[in-house]
Coordinates of C-alpha atoms in Angstrom, one line a residue:
X22 CA 123.4 88.6 81.1
X23 CA 124.7 92.1 80.5
X24 CA 122.2 93.5 82.9
X25 CA 123.3 91.1 85.7
X26 CA 127.0 91.8 85.0
X27 CA 126.3 95.5 85.3
X28 CA 124.5 95.1 88.6
X29 CA 127.4 93.0 89.9
X30 CA 129.9 95.6 88.9
X31 CA 127.9 98.2 90.8
X32 CA 127.7 95.9 93.8
X33 CA 131.5 95.5 93.7
X34 CA 132.2 99.2 93.5
X35 CA 129.8 100.0 96.4
X36 CA 131.1 97.2 98.6
X37 CA 134.6 98.7 98.3
X38 CA 133.5 101.6 100.4
X39 CA 132.3 100.2 103.7
X40 CA 130.8 102.3 106.4
X41 CA 133.0 103.5 109.1
X42 CA 133.3 101.4 112.2
X43 CA 131.1 102.1 115.3
X44 CA 133.0 104.0 117.9
X45 CA 131.3 103.4 121.3
X46 CA 129.3 101.0 123.4
X47 CA 126.0 101.2 125.4
X48 CA 125.5 99.2 128.5
X49 CA 122.0 98.4 129.9
X50 CA 121.8 96.9 133.3
X51 CA 118.5 95.9 134.9
X52 CA 116.5 93.7 137.1
X53 CA 113.1 92.0 136.4
X54 CA 110.8 91.0 139.2
X55 CA 107.5 89.2 139.3
X56 CA 107.8 86.3 136.8
X57 CA 110.2 84.1 134.9
X58 CA 111.4 85.6 131.6
X59 CA 112.0 83.4 128.6
X60 CA 113.3 86.0 126.1
X61 CA 114.9 89.4 126.6
X62 CA 116.8 91.4 124.1
X63 CA 117.4 94.8 122.5
X64 CA 116.6 95.2 118.8
X65 CA 117.8 97.9 116.5
X66 CA 115.7 98.8 113.5
X67 CA 117.0 97.2 110.4
X68 CA 117.1 99.1 107.1
X69 CA 114.3 97.0 105.7
X70 CA 111.6 95.5 107.9
X71 CA 111.2 92.3 105.9
X72 CA 114.4 91.7 103.9
X73 CA 117.1 92.8 106.2
X74 CA 118.4 90.6 109.0
X75 CA 117.3 91.5 112.5
X76 CA 119.9 93.3 114.6
X77 CA 119.4 91.7 118.0
X78 CA 121.5 92.0 121.2
X79 CA 120.4 89.3 123.7
X80 CA 120.5 89.8 127.4
X81 CA 123.0 88.1 129.7
X82 CA 120.5 86.9 132.4
X83 CA 121.3 85.7 135.9
X84 CA 119.2 83.5 138.1
X85 CA 118.0 86.3 140.3
X86 CA 116.4 88.3 137.5
X87 CA 119.3 90.7 136.9
X88 CA 120.5 91.2 133.3
X89 CA 123.1 93.0 131.2
X90 CA 122.9 94.0 127.6
X91 CA 125.7 95.6 125.7
X92 CA 125.7 96.9 122.1
X93 CA 127.9 99.0 119.9
X94 CA 126.5 102.4 118.9
X95 CA 127.8 105.1 116.6
X96 CA 125.1 107.7 117.2
X97 CA 121.9 108.3 119.2
X98 CA 119.2 105.9 118.3
X99 CA 115.7 104.7 119.4
X100 CA 115.9 101.0 120.0
X101 CA 113.4 98.4 121.2
X102 CA 113.6 96.4 124.4
X103 CA 111.7 93.2 123.7
X104 CA 110.5 91.1 126.7
X105 CA 108.8 87.9 125.7
X106 CA 107.5 89.6 122.5
X107 CA 106.3 92.8 124.1
X108 CA 108.2 95.9 123.1
X109 CA 109.4 99.1 124.9
X110 CA 111.2 102.0 123.3
X111 CA 114.6 103.1 124.7
X112 CA 116.5 106.2 123.5
X113 CA 120.2 105.5 123.8
X114 CA 123.5 107.3 123.1
X115 CA 127.1 106.2 122.5
X116 CA 128.8 105.6 125.9
X117 CA 125.5 105.6 127.8
X118 CA 124.9 103.5 130.9
X119 CA 121.2 102.8 131.4
X120 CA 119.7 101.0 134.4
X121 CA 116.2 99.6 134.3
X122 CA 113.8 98.2 136.9
X123 CA 111.0 96.1 135.3
X124 CA 107.9 94.6 136.8
X125 CA 107.5 91.5 134.6
X126 CA 103.8 91.1 135.5
X127 CA 102.8 94.5 134.2
X128 CA 105.4 95.2 131.4
X129 CA 105.5 97.5 129.5
X130 CA 104.0 99.5 132.4
X131 CA 105.9 100.1 135.7
X132 CA 109.4 100.4 134.0
X133 CA 111.8 102.7 135.9
X134 CA 114.9 104.0 134.1
X135 CA 118.1 105.6 135.4
X136 CA 120.6 107.3 133.1
X137 CA 118.4 109.7 131.2
X138 CA 119.0 113.4 131.5
X139 CA 115.3 114.2 131.0
X140 CA 112.0 112.6 131.8
X141 CA 111.5 110.6 128.5
X142 CA 110.8 107.3 130.3
X143 CA 108.3 109.0 132.7
X144 CA 106.5 110.6 129.7
X145 CA 106.2 107.2 128.1
X146 CA 104.8 105.6 131.2
X147 CA 102.2 108.4 131.5
X148 CA 101.3 107.9 127.8
X149 CA 100.8 104.2 128.3
X150 CA 98.3 104.9 131.1
X151 CA 96.3 107.3 128.9
X152 CA 96.4 105.3 125.7
X153 CA 95.4 102.0 127.4
X154 CA 91.6 102.6 127.4
X155 CA 91.8 103.8 123.8
X156 CA 93.5 100.6 122.7
X157 CA 90.8 98.5 124.5
X158 CA 88.1 100.4 122.6
X159 CA 90.1 99.7 119.3
X160 CA 90.1 96.0 120.1
X161 CA 86.3 96.0 120.7
X162 CA 85.6 97.8 117.4
X163 CA 88.0 96.0 115.1
X164 CA 85.6 93.3 113.9
X165 CA 83.0 95.9 112.9
X166 CA 85.8 97.8 111.1
X167 CA 86.8 94.7 109.0
X168 CA 83.1 94.1 108.1
X169 CA 82.7 97.7 107.0
X170 CA 80.0 98.2 109.6
X171 CA 79.6 101.4 111.6
X172 CA 82.6 101.8 113.8
X173 CA 84.9 104.3 115.5
X174 CA 88.3 102.9 114.5
X175 CA 89.6 105.9 112.5
X176 CA 88.6 108.3 115.2
X177 CA 90.1 106.2 117.9
X178 CA 93.4 106.0 116.0
X179 CA 93.3 109.8 115.6
X180 CA 92.9 110.1 119.4
X181 CA 96.1 108.2 119.7
X182 CA 97.8 110.6 117.3
X183 CA 96.8 113.6 119.4
X184 CA 97.9 111.9 122.6
X185 CA 101.3 111.0 121.1
X186 CA 101.7 114.5 119.7
X187 CA 101.2 116.0 123.2
X188 CA 103.8 113.7 124.8
X189 CA 106.4 113.1 122.1
X190 CA 106.4 115.5 119.1
X191 CA 109.7 117.4 119.1
X192 CA 111.3 115.1 121.7
X193 CA 113.8 112.3 121.4
X194 CA 110.7 110.0 121.4
X195 CA 109.2 111.7 118.3
X196 CA 109.3 108.3 116.4
X197 CA 106.5 107.1 118.6
X198 CA 104.4 110.1 117.5
X199 CA 105.2 109.6 113.8
X200 CA 104.4 105.9 114.1
X201 CA 101.0 106.8 115.5
X202 CA 100.3 109.0 112.5
X203 CA 101.2 106.1 110.2
X204 CA 98.8 103.8 112.1
X205 CA 96.0 106.3 111.7
X206 CA 96.6 106.8 108.0
X207 CA 96.8 103.1 107.3
X208 CA 93.5 102.4 109.0
X209 CA 91.9 105.4 107.1
X210 CA 93.0 103.8 103.8
X211 CA 91.9 100.4 104.8
X212 CA 88.5 101.8 105.7
X213 CA 88.3 103.3 102.2
X214 CA 88.7 99.8 100.7
X215 CA 86.2 98.3 103.0
X216 CA 83.6 101.0 102.6
X217 CA 83.6 101.1 98.8
X218 CA 83.3 97.4 98.6
X219 CA 80.1 97.6 100.7
X220 CA 78.7 101.0 99.7
X221 CA 78.4 102.0 96.1
X222 CA 77.8 105.7 97.0
X223 CA 81.0 106.0 99.0
X224 CA 83.2 108.8 97.7
X225 CA 86.6 107.0 97.7
X226 CA 88.4 109.7 95.8
X227 CA 87.6 112.5 98.2
X228 CA 88.6 110.2 101.1
X229 CA 91.9 109.4 99.5
X230 CA 92.7 113.1 99.0
X231 CA 91.8 113.8 102.6
X232 CA 94.2 111.2 103.7
X233 CA 97.0 112.6 101.5
X234 CA 96.3 116.1 102.9
X235 CA 96.4 114.9 106.5
X236 CA 99.7 113.1 105.7
X237 CA 101.3 116.2 104.3
X238 CA 100.1 118.4 107.2
X239 CA 101.6 116.0 109.7
X240 CA 105.0 115.6 107.9
X241 CA 104.3 112.0 107.2
X242 CA 106.4 112.0 104.0
X243 CA 109.5 113.4 105.8
X244 CA 112.5 111.1 106.2
X245 CA 112.2 111.2 109.9
X246 CA 108.6 110.0 109.7
X247 CA 109.3 107.3 107.2
X248 CA 112.1 105.9 109.4
X249 CA 109.7 105.8 112.3
X250 CA 107.2 103.5 110.5
X251 CA 107.2 99.8 110.6
X252 CA 108.0 99.6 106.9
X253 CA 109.0 103.0 105.6
X254 CA 106.4 104.2 103.1
X255 CA 105.5 100.7 102.0
X256 CA 102.4 100.2 104.2
X257 CA 100.9 103.5 103.3
X258 CA 101.6 103.0 99.6
X259 CA 100.2 99.5 99.7
X260 CA 96.9 100.5 101.4
X261 CA 96.6 103.6 99.1
X262 CA 97.0 101.5 96.0
X263 CA 94.6 98.8 97.3
X264 CA 92.0 101.5 97.9
X265 CA 91.4 101.8 94.2
X266 CA 89.3 98.6 94.3
X267 CA 91.9 96.6 92.3
X268 CA 91.4 93.5 94.5
X269 CA 87.6 93.3 93.9
X270 CA 87.9 93.7 90.2
X271 CA 90.6 91.0 89.9
X272 CA 88.7 88.6 92.2
X273 CA 85.6 89.0 90.1
X274 CA 87.6 87.9 87.1
X275 CA 89.1 84.9 88.9
X276 CA 86.1 83.7 90.9
X277 CA 87.1 85.2 94.2
X278 CA 90.0 82.8 94.6
X279 CA 92.8 85.4 94.8
X280 CA 94.9 86.0 97.9
X281 CA 96.4 89.5 98.6
X282 CA 99.7 88.3 97.1
X283 CA 98.0 87.1 93.9
X284 CA 96.3 90.6 93.7
X285 CA 99.7 92.3 94.0
X286 CA 101.2 90.1 91.3
X287 CA 98.3 90.2 88.8
X288 CA 97.5 93.8 89.4
X289 CA 101.1 94.9 89.4
X290 CA 101.0 97.6 86.7
X291 CA 98.0 99.4 88.0
X292 CA 99.0 99.1 91.7
X293 CA 102.5 100.3 90.9
X294 CA 101.2 103.5 89.4
X295 CA 99.4 104.3 92.6
X296 CA 102.5 103.4 94.7
X297 CA 104.7 105.7 92.7
X298 CA 102.2 108.5 93.2
X299 CA 102.7 108.1 96.9
X300 CA 106.5 108.0 96.6
X301 CA 106.5 111.3 94.8
X302 CA 105.0 112.9 97.9
X303 CA 108.3 112.3 99.8
X304 CA 109.8 115.5 101.1
X305 CA 113.3 115.9 99.8
X306 CA 115.7 113.8 97.8
X307 CA 116.8 111.4 100.6
X308 CA 113.2 110.9 101.7
X309 CA 112.4 110.0 98.1
X310 CA 115.4 107.6 98.0
X311 CA 114.3 106.0 101.2
X312 CA 110.7 105.6 99.9
X313 CA 111.7 104.2 96.5
X314 CA 114.1 101.8 98.2
X315 CA 111.2 100.1 99.9
X316 CA 109.2 99.9 96.7
X317 CA 112.1 98.5 94.7
X318 CA 112.7 95.9 97.4
X319 CA 109.0 94.8 97.2
X320 CA 109.3 94.4 93.4
X321 CA 112.5 92.3 93.8
X322 CA 110.8 90.1 96.4
X323 CA 107.5 89.6 94.5
X324 CA 107.9 90.1 90.8
X325 CA 109.8 88.4 88.0
X326 CA 113.4 89.7 87.7
X327 CA 112.8 91.0 84.2
X328 CA 110.4 93.5 85.7
X329 CA 112.2 94.2 89.0
X330 CA 115.7 94.6 87.5
X331 CA 114.6 97.5 85.3
X332 CA 113.2 99.2 88.4
X333 CA 116.5 98.5 90.2
X334 CA 118.6 99.9 87.4
X335 CA 116.5 103.1 87.4
X336 CA 117.0 103.4 91.1
X337 CA 120.8 102.9 91.0
X338 CA 121.1 105.6 88.3
X339 CA 118.9 108.1 90.2
X340 CA 120.1 107.5 93.8
X341 CA 123.7 106.5 93.4
X342 CA 124.8 108.8 96.2
X343 CA 122.9 106.9 98.8
X344 CA 125.3 104.0 99.3
X345 CA 123.5 102.3 102.2
X346 CA 120.3 102.0 100.2
X347 CA 122.0 100.9 96.9
X348 CA 124.2 98.4 98.7
X349 CA 121.2 96.8 100.3
X350 CA 119.2 96.5 97.1
X351 CA 122.2 95.1 95.2
X352 CA 122.8 92.5 97.8
X353 CA 119.1 91.6 98.0
X354 CA 119.0 91.3 94.2
X355 CA 121.8 88.9 94.3
X356 CA 120.1 86.8 96.9
X357 CA 116.8 86.8 95.1
X358 CA 118.5 85.8 91.8
X359 CA 119.8 82.7 93.6
X360 CA 116.3 81.4 94.5
X361 CA 114.4 82.0 91.3
X362 CA 113.1 79.1 89.1
X363 CA 115.9 77.0 87.7
X364 CA 118.2 77.5 90.7
X365 CA 119.0 74.6 93.1
X366 CA 116.6 74.2 96.0
X367 CA 117.9 75.1 99.5
X368 CA 119.1 72.1 101.5
X369 CA 117.7 71.7 105.0
X370 CA 117.3 69.1 107.8
X371 CA 114.6 69.7 110.3
X372 CA 112.7 67.5 112.9
X373 CA 109.2 66.3 112.6
X374 CA 106.8 65.9 115.5
X375 CA 108.3 62.5 116.4
X376 CA 111.9 63.8 116.5
X377 CA 112.9 62.2 113.2
X378 CA 115.3 64.3 111.1
X379 CA 114.0 65.0 107.6
X380 CA 116.0 66.5 104.7
X381 CA 115.2 68.0 101.4
X382 CA 117.3 65.3 99.7
X383 CA 114.9 62.6 101.0
X384 CA 112.5 63.7 98.2
X385 CA 114.8 63.5 95.2
X386 CA 113.0 62.4 92.1
X387 CA 109.6 64.0 93.1
X388 CA 107.9 67.3 92.8
X389 CA 107.8 68.8 96.3
X390 CA 105.7 71.7 97.5
X391 CA 107.4 73.4 100.5
X392 CA 104.7 75.0 102.6
X393 CA 105.9 77.6 105.0
X394 CA 103.2 78.3 107.5
X395 CA 102.3 79.0 111.2
X396 CA 99.4 78.2 113.5
X397 CA 98.5 81.9 113.8
X398 CA 98.4 82.5 110.0
X399 CA 94.7 82.2 109.0
X400 CA 95.4 82.4 105.2
X401 CA 97.8 79.5 105.7
X402 CA 95.2 77.4 107.4
X403 CA 92.5 78.2 104.8
X404 CA 94.6 76.5 102.2
X405 CA 94.6 73.1 104.0
X406 CA 91.3 71.6 102.7
X407 CA 92.3 72.2 99.0
X408 CA 95.8 70.9 99.7
X409 CA 94.4 67.7 101.3
X410 CA 92.2 67.1 98.2
X411 CA 95.1 67.6 95.8
X412 CA 97.3 65.4 98.0
X413 CA 94.8 62.6 98.0
X414 CA 94.4 62.7 94.2
X415 CA 98.1 62.8 93.3
X416 CA 100.6 59.9 93.4
X417 CA 103.2 59.9 96.2
X418 CA 105.7 58.6 93.7
X419 CA 105.5 61.9 91.9
X420 CA 104.4 64.6 94.3
X421 CA 104.9 65.4 98.0
X422 CA 104.1 68.2 100.4
X423 CA 106.5 69.2 103.2
X424 CA 105.1 71.6 105.8
X425 CA 107.7 73.8 107.6
X426 CA 106.3 75.7 110.6
X427 CA 107.6 79.1 111.6
X428 CA 105.8 79.0 114.9
X429 CA 108.1 80.2 117.7
X430 CA 106.1 78.2 120.2
X431 CA 106.4 74.5 119.4
X432 CA 103.4 73.7 121.6
X433 CA 101.2 75.8 119.3
X434 CA 102.6 73.9 116.3
X435 CA 101.9 70.5 117.8
X436 CA 98.3 71.5 118.7
X437 CA 97.8 72.7 115.1
X438 CA 99.1 69.4 113.7
X439 CA 96.7 67.5 115.8
X440 CA 93.8 69.7 115.0
X441 CA 94.2 69.7 111.2
X442 CA 95.6 66.2 110.8
X443 CA 97.2 66.9 107.5
X444 CA 98.6 63.7 105.9
X445 CA 101.9 65.1 104.7
X446 CA 105.1 65.5 106.7
X447 CA 105.3 68.4 109.2
X448 CA 108.6 69.9 110.2
X449 CA 109.4 72.4 112.9
X450 CA 111.5 75.3 111.9
X451 CA 110.7 77.7 114.7
X452 CA 112.4 81.2 114.9
X453 CA 109.5 83.0 113.2
X454 CA 110.4 84.9 110.1
X455 CA 114.1 84.4 111.0
X456 CA 113.8 80.6 110.3
X457 CA 116.9 79.7 108.3
X458 CA 115.3 78.0 105.2
X459 CA 112.7 80.7 105.0
X460 CA 115.4 83.3 105.1
X461 CA 117.4 81.5 102.5
X462 CA 114.5 81.6 100.1
X463 CA 114.1 85.3 101.0
X464 CA 110.5 84.8 102.2
X465 CA 108.8 88.0 103.2
X466 CA 105.5 86.7 104.6
X467 CA 103.3 83.6 104.9
X468 CA 101.8 81.5 103.4
X469 CA 104.9 81.1 101.3
X470 CA 105.3 78.2 98.8
X471 CA 108.2 76.8 96.8
X472 CA 107.7 74.0 94.3
X473 CA 110.8 71.9 93.8
X474 CA 111.1 69.7 90.7
X475 CA 112.5 66.1 90.6
X476 CA 115.9 67.4 89.7
X477 CA 116.1 69.3 93.0
X478 CA 115.7 72.7 91.3
X479 CA 113.1 75.4 92.0
X480 CA 110.2 75.1 89.6
X481 CA 107.9 77.8 90.9
X482 CA 108.6 80.6 93.4
X483 CA 105.7 81.6 95.5
X484 CA 103.2 82.0 92.7
X485 CA 101.1 78.9 93.4
X486 CA 98.4 78.1 95.9
X487 CA 96.1 75.1 96.4
X488 CA 92.9 77.3 96.2
X489 CA 94.1 79.0 93.1
X490 CA 96.4 77.2 90.6
X491 CA 98.4 74.4 92.2
X492 CA 96.2 71.7 90.6
X493 CA 96.5 73.1 87.1
X494 CA 100.2 73.6 87.6
X495 CA 100.6 69.9 88.6
X496 CA 98.4 68.8 85.7
X497 CA 100.8 70.5 83.3
X498 CA 103.9 68.9 85.0
X499 CA 102.8 65.3 85.8
X500 CA 101.9 62.7 83.2
X501 CA 98.3 61.5 83.7
X502 CA 99.6 57.9 83.8
X503 CA 101.2 58.6 87.2
X504 CA 98.1 60.0 88.8
X505 CA 95.9 57.9 91.1

């Protein structure tokens, strides 16, 4: 209790010093030809890729393909223009008026831009033309890469680095270059994991040191580079720690039934040592603060609070001057504390495939497994056979499953329902990772499971799966006399 009170006091003090208001506006006008567009917006990069809300500015579209997007902006920024899920970088400045001409059939190619002082857009178009054949080669080699067979994936990603360096390093589009460095390094580290699992003679330690050396030489640990990555230093730290064969050793102990999330939880202490080794590579105090922020957020989202709160307190003491980062972590801590076991389950009302409205309150008096999934999530689908078996063997008077789809395309959801024919209720949430109930539970990825008890409170928070421990958990909760 004292620890939580201390955290809340820090949250109050930091919240009393809000950031200054933005002081200008950017206007983007344009026209799209060639096809009908269903979704167009500009997205600014959030502080945290998974736990911060998206910053989205939708387009005001007219019937003839013309559009306008306006957004407030305090300083120059690289933002993303998203057209039906395909992204395009735009460097914008306060007070800027940018005009775009887009061929919808070939996007992101054939985009013309007016309003730039220099040829940044032309450079990006030339880069797309040259990188396209490399990306086709990557797609053809990826299956062999995942099977640890002979492949050219690391070399192909390094070719992308060299190409991005030629076009973007030292320009306003330098984040594109740094992102390519991160993609290369992440695939190098993944390759280490694959190779040592298949080849006992593989020298993983030398390969890791080579990756770290490459990262240092390409300024990967700088603040500018970290901010250009999808997830700061998180992905590199994750793949680096997993390259120590932690997953294989844990799976051998548990019969191969562990998901990646199970590995991160059960192997936390060992994995965390390796992640911290990566964070110490950050170049400069703010770069270290930014790197550690992502690691603390991962702990808050995945580990019990008695572990993650100690990490948070250490961060607040060390990096108190970085108010944006500390404010985010304190707010996230408060949100996570509200969805831990013992807290009330989040209320929701969502439609099933027949249009009926279903609410959490409809299941009062029963244990309910909330299954957040999507048709494209292979680990989600792999759980279904075991879920079906447990569902058949458990009384509906005591236990129910409620599937909540995050599919943004309702047609894909309906096709998956028909294909798998799961006997429990299926609800459509939509909105992807921004789905309201998923966000309320602070979900970071799927599959994501919440077990609610008969009193309507959270019993287990994303630490159960049908192929691992759901059956044993239910056995400990349900009286045998109520089982069929």
